[in-house]
Each structure stands twice: as structure tokens, then as C-alpha cells.
Coordinates of C-alpha atoms and ligand atoms in Angstrom, one line a residue:
X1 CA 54.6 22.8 -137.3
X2 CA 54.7 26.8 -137.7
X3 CA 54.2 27.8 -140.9
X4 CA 57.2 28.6 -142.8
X5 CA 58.5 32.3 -142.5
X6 CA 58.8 34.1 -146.1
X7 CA 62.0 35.8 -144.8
X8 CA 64.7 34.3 -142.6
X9 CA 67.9 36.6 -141.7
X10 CA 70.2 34.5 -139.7
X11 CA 73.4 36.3 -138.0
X12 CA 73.8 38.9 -140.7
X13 CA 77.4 40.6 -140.7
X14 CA 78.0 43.6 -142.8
X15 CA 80.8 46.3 -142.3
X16 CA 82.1 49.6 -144.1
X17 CA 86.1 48.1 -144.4
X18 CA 86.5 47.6 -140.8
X19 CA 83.7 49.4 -139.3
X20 CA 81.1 46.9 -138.8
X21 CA 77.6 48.3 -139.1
X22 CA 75.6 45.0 -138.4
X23 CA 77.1 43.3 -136.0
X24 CA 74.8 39.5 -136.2
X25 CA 71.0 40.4 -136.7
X26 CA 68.1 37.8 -136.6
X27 CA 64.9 38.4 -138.0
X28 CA 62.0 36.9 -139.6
X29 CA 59.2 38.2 -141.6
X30 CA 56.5 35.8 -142.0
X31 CA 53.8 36.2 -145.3
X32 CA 51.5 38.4 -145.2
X33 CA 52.7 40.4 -141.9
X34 CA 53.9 44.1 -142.0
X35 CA 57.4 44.3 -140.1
X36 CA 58.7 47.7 -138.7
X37 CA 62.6 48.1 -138.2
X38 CA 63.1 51.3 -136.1
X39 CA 66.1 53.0 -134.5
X40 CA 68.0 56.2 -134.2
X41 CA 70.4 58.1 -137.6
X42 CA 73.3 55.5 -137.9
X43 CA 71.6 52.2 -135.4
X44 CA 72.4 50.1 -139.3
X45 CA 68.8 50.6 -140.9
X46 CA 69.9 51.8 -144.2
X47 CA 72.7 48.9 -144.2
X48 CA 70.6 45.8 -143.3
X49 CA 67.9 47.0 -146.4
X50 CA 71.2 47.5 -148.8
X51 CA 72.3 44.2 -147.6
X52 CA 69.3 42.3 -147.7
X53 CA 69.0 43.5 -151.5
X54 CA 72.2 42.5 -152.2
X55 CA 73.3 45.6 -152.9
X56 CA 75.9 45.5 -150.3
X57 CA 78.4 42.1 -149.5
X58 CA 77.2 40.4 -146.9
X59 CA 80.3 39.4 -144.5
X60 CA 78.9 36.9 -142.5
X61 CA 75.3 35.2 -142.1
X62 CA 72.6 33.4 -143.9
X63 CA 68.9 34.9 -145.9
X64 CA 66.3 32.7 -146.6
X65 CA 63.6 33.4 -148.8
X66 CA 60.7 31.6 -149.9
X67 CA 62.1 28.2 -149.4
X68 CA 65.2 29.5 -151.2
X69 CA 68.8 30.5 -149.6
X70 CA 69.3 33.5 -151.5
X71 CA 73.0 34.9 -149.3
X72 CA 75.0 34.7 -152.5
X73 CA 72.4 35.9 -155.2
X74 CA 73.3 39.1 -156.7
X75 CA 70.9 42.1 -156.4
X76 CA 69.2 41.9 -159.0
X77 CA 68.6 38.2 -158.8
X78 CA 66.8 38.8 -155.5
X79 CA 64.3 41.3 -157.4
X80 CA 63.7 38.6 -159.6
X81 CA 62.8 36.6 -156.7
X82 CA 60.3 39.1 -155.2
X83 CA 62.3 41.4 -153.0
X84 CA 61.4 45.3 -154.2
X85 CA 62.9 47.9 -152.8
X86 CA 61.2 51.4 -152.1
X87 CA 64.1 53.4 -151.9
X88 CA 64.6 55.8 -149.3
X89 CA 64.6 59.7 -151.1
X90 CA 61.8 58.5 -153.7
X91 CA 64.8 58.1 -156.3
X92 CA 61.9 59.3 -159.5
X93 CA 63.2 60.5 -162.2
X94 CA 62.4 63.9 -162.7
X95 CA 62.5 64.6 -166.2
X96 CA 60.6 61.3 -167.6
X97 CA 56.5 61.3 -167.2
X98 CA 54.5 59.8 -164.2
X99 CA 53.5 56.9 -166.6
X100 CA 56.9 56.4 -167.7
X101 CA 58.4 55.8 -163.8
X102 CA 55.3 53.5 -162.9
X103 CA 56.3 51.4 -166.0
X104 CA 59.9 51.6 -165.5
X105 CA 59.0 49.5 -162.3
X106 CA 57.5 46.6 -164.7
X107 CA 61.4 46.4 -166.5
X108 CA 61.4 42.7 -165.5
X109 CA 58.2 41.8 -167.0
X110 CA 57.1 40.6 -170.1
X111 CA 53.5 39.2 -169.6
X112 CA 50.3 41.4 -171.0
X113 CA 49.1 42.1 -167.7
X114 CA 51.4 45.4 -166.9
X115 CA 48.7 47.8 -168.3
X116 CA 46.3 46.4 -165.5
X117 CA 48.6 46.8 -162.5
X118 CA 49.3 50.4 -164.0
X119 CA 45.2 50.4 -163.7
X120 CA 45.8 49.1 -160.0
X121 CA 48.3 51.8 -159.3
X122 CA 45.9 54.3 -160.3
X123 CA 43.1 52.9 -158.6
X124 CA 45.1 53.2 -155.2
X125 CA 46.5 57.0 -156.1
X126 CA 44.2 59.0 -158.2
X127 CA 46.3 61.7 -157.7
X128 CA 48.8 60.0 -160.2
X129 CA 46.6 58.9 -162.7
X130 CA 45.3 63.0 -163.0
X131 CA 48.9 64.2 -163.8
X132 CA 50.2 60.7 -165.5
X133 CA 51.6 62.8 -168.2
X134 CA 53.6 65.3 -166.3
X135 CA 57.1 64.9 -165.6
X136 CA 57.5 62.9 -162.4
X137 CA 59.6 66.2 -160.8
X138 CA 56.6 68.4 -160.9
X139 CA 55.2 66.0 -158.1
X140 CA 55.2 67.6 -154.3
X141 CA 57.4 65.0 -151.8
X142 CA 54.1 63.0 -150.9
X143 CA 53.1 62.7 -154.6
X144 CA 56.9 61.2 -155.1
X145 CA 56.8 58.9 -152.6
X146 CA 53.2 57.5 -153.6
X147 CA 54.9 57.3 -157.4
X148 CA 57.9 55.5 -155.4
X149 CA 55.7 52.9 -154.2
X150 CA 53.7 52.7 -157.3
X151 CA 56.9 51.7 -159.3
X152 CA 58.0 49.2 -156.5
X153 CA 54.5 47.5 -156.7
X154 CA 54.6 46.9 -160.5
X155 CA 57.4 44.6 -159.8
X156 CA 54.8 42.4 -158.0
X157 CA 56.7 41.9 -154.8
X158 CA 56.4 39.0 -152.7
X159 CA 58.5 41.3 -149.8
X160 CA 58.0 45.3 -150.3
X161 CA 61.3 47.3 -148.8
X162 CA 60.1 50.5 -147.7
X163 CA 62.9 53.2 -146.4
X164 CA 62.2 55.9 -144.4
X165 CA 59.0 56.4 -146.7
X166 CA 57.4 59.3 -144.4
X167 CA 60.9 61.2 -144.6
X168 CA 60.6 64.8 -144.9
X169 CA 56.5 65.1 -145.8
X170 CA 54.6 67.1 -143.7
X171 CA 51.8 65.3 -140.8
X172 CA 49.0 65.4 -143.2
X173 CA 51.1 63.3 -146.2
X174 CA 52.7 61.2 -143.4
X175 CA 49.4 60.0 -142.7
X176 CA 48.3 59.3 -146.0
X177 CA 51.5 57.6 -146.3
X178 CA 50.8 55.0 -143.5
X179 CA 47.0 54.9 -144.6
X180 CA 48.6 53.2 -148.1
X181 CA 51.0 51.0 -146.2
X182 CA 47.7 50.1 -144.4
X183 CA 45.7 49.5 -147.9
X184 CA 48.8 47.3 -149.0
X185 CA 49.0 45.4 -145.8
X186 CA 44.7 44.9 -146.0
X187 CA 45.2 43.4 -149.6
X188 CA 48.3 40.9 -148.6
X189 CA 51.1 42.5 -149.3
X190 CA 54.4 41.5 -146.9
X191 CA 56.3 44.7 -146.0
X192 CA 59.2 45.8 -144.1
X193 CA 59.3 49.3 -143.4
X194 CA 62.3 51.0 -142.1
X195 CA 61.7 54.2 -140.4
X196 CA 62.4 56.3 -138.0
X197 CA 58.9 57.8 -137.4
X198 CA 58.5 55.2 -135.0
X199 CA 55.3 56.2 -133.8
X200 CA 54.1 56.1 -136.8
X201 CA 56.0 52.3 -138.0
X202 CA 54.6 51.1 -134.6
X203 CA 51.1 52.0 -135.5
X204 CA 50.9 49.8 -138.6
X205 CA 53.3 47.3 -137.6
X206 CA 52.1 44.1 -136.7
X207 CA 55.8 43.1 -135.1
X208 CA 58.8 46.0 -134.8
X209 CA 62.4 45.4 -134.0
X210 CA 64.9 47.9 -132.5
X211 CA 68.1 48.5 -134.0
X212 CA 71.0 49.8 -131.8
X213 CA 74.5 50.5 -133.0
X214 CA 74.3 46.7 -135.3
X215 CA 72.4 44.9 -133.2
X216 CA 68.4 44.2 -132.6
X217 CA 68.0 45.1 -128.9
X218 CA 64.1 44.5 -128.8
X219 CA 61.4 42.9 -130.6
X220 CA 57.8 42.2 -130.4
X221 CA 54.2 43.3 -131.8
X222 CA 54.2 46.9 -132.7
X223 CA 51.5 47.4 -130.0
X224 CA 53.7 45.8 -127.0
X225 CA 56.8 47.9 -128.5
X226 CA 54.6 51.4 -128.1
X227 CA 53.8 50.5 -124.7
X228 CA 57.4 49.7 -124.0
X229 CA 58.8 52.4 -121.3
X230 CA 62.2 52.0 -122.8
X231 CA 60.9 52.2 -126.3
X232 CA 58.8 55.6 -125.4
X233 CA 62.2 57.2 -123.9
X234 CA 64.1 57.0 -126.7
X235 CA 61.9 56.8 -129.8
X236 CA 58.8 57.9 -128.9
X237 CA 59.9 61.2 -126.9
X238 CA 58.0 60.6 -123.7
Ligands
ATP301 P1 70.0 56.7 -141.2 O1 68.7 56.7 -140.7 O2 70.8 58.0 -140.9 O3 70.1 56.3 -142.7 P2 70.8 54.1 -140.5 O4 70.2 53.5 -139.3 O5 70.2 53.7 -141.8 O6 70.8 55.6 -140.3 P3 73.3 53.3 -141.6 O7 73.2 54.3 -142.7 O8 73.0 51.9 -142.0 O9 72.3 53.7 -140.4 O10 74.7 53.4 -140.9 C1 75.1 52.4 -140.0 C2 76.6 52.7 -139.6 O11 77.4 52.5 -140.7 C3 76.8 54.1 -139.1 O12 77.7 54.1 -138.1 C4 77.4 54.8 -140.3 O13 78.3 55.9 -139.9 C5 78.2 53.7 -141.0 N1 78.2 53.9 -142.4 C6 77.1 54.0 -143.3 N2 77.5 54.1 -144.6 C7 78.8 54.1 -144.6 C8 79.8 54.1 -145.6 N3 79.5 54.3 -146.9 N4 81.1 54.1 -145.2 C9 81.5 54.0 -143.9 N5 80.6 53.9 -142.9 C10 79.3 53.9 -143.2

């Protein structure tokens, strides 16, 4: 039978008082796939991440992950499952060094191998090992967002959260921005990455689905979702 999927939304409710903002999604990530959730300001993005980190009540629905029902684990429970979140606006802090917000991302850890996934997180942006000393608000808004990740990864994520990270960076950084989601996606990594630069989420993806006003309205492989006429008319500006 089909392999187990590492992720498993069923029917997920969630609502502002009585202003529902997900109104029953479904959706499945399985390991090892890169999963792009797109839609216009407001379709529910932002509240099905909060949600799925726990971070926001759930009102009605299931998750499963890895093997696990995790609906009624608090948030940081579900980190110490696997689930990282990349949070959408970098969230660095300013003040403290470049080395210190890579290693605040290893808070759950206690084994000896945290200086060699700082190593890793080097390895992957040399830009951040150069300036590892500087305080993490001297970084441009690409340099924040690659620190962003950096932290998330040092949690060792089984599912990586990404929001909106190509938000406000100019073509050039958003680029480099999806080249590293690439990278992360070559060495195994499982990602869902909310955006909406979805031209850009459908070009990594390897399935998408479309959010509208709480509900998913399409889904399929990024590729079949960029050719969608639909999907190029209202996301994709042609
Ligand atoms: P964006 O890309 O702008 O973040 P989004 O797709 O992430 O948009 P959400 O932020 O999840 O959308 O918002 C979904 C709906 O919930 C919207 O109608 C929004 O107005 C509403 N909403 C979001 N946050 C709150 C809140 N704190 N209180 C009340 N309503 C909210």
C-alpha cells in the first residue's frame, strides 16, 4: 500500500471568534516532497501555518504526523516533534550576533553535535559565516531570511514551515532564495512553503495547493498548476 504521508491535515477548522478563516482543508505532505500553498492577501495562508504549529486552536479537524495524531499537542510539543517554523518577516533578533540566532535555533538540543550543523549552516551561506560576529540587524532582508532558515534548520526539522520567505527581497535575492529551498529539497528535506510569489512556489514545488477565502480550491504538481489557465489568471498575471 502507498507509503505513509509524513503530514496528514484532515478537515481543519480554525476561525478569528466567529470569522472562520479555514473553513475544512485537506492536505497531505508526504517525506521528502516540497509542498507549495499559494493564494491571494487574506485566502487563510498565514492561519493554516499558525494552526498547524499550534500556535492557534484548532476548532475542528484532525493532524497527523509521523504516525502520531498530534491535533491536541501544544506548540511547542509539535517542534519537539519536528515541525519548524520559518517565520514569515525573518523574526532575527537584531541586537544579538549572527552566531548567537543560528544557535538560538538549537534551544531544544542538548547532544554535541550542534557545532557541526552550525558548520552545515555555514557551508550552505558563506555569507553568514563572514559576518557571524555582527549583530544579526546589520544583515540586508536576503541575508535575514537566509539567517531565518539557518536557525529553523538547527532544530533538525522533519517538516520545514516556510512563510512568505521571498517577501519583500528584490528578483536577484528571490532567486537565491528558491535556489536554497532547491538545495534543501536536493538533500531530503520536507518543506511547505507558503507564498504568494506563486511563480516562483510553483517552480520548486513538486505539488501546490490553492487557497481561496478557507478553502483549497485546486491542487496538483506545481508543473500542472503553472500550466493551469485559471491558475495563470489570477496568480500568475497572464
Ligand atoms: P496574508 O498573505 O496577507 O498573510 P493569508 O492568506 O495569510 O494572507 P490570513 O492572514 O491567514 O491570510 O487571514 C485569513 C483571514 O482571517 C482573513 O480574512 C483575515 O482578515 C482574517 N484574520 C487574520 N488574522 C485575524 C485576526 N487576528 N483577527 C481576525 N481576523 C483575522
Amino acid at each position: 500500500h502507498a507509503p505513509e504521508a509524513l503530514l496528514r491535515v484532515r478537515d481543519m477548522v480554525s476561525a478569528y471568534g466567529r470569522i472562520k478563516a479555514l473553513k475544512g482543508i485537506a492536505l497531505e505532505i508526504n517525506r521528502g516532497e516540497t509542498v507549495a500553498l499559494i493564494g491571494a492577501n487574506g485566502a487563510g495562508k498565514t492561519t493554516f501555518l499558525r494552526t498547524l504549529s499550534g500556535v492557534q486552536p484548532m476548532a475542528a479537524g484532525t493532524v497527523a504526523f509521523d504516525g502520531e495524531d498530534i491535533s491536541r499537542l501544544r506548540a511547542d510539543q509539535r517542534v519537539a516533534r519536528g515541525i519548524c517554523q520559518c517565520p514569515e518577516g525573518r523574526m532575527v533578533f537584531g541586537p544579538l550576533s549572527i552566531e548567537d540566532n543560528i544557535r538560538l535555533g538549537a534551544y531544544t538540543r542538548k547532544d554535541a553535535e550542534i557545532g557541526d550543523d552550525i558548520e552545515k549552516v555555514y557551508a550552505m551561506f558563506p555569507i553568514l559565516k563572514q559576518k557571524r560576529h555582527l549583530p544579526a540587524g546589520s544583515l540586508s532582508g536576503g541575508q535575514q531570511q537566509m539567517l531565518a532558515m539557518g536557525r529553523a534548520l538547527m532544530g533538525r526539522p522533519k517538516l520545514l514551515l516556510l512563510d512568505e520567505p521571498s517577501m519583500g527581497l528584490a528578483p536577484l535575492l528571490v532567486e537565491e532564495i528558491f535556489n536554497v529551498i532547491r538545495t534543501l529539497k536536493s538533500q531530503g528535506m520536507t518543506i511547505l512553503l507558503v507564498e504568494q510569489n506563486a511563480f516562483g512556489a510553483l517552480g520548486v514545488a513538486d505539488r501546490a495547493y490553492v487557497l481561496e477565502t478557507g478553502h483549497v480550491t485546486l491542487s496538483g504538481s506545481g508543473a500542472e498548476l503553472a500550466e493551469n489557465p485559471d491558475v495563470r489568471a489570477a496568480y500568475l498575471g497572464m
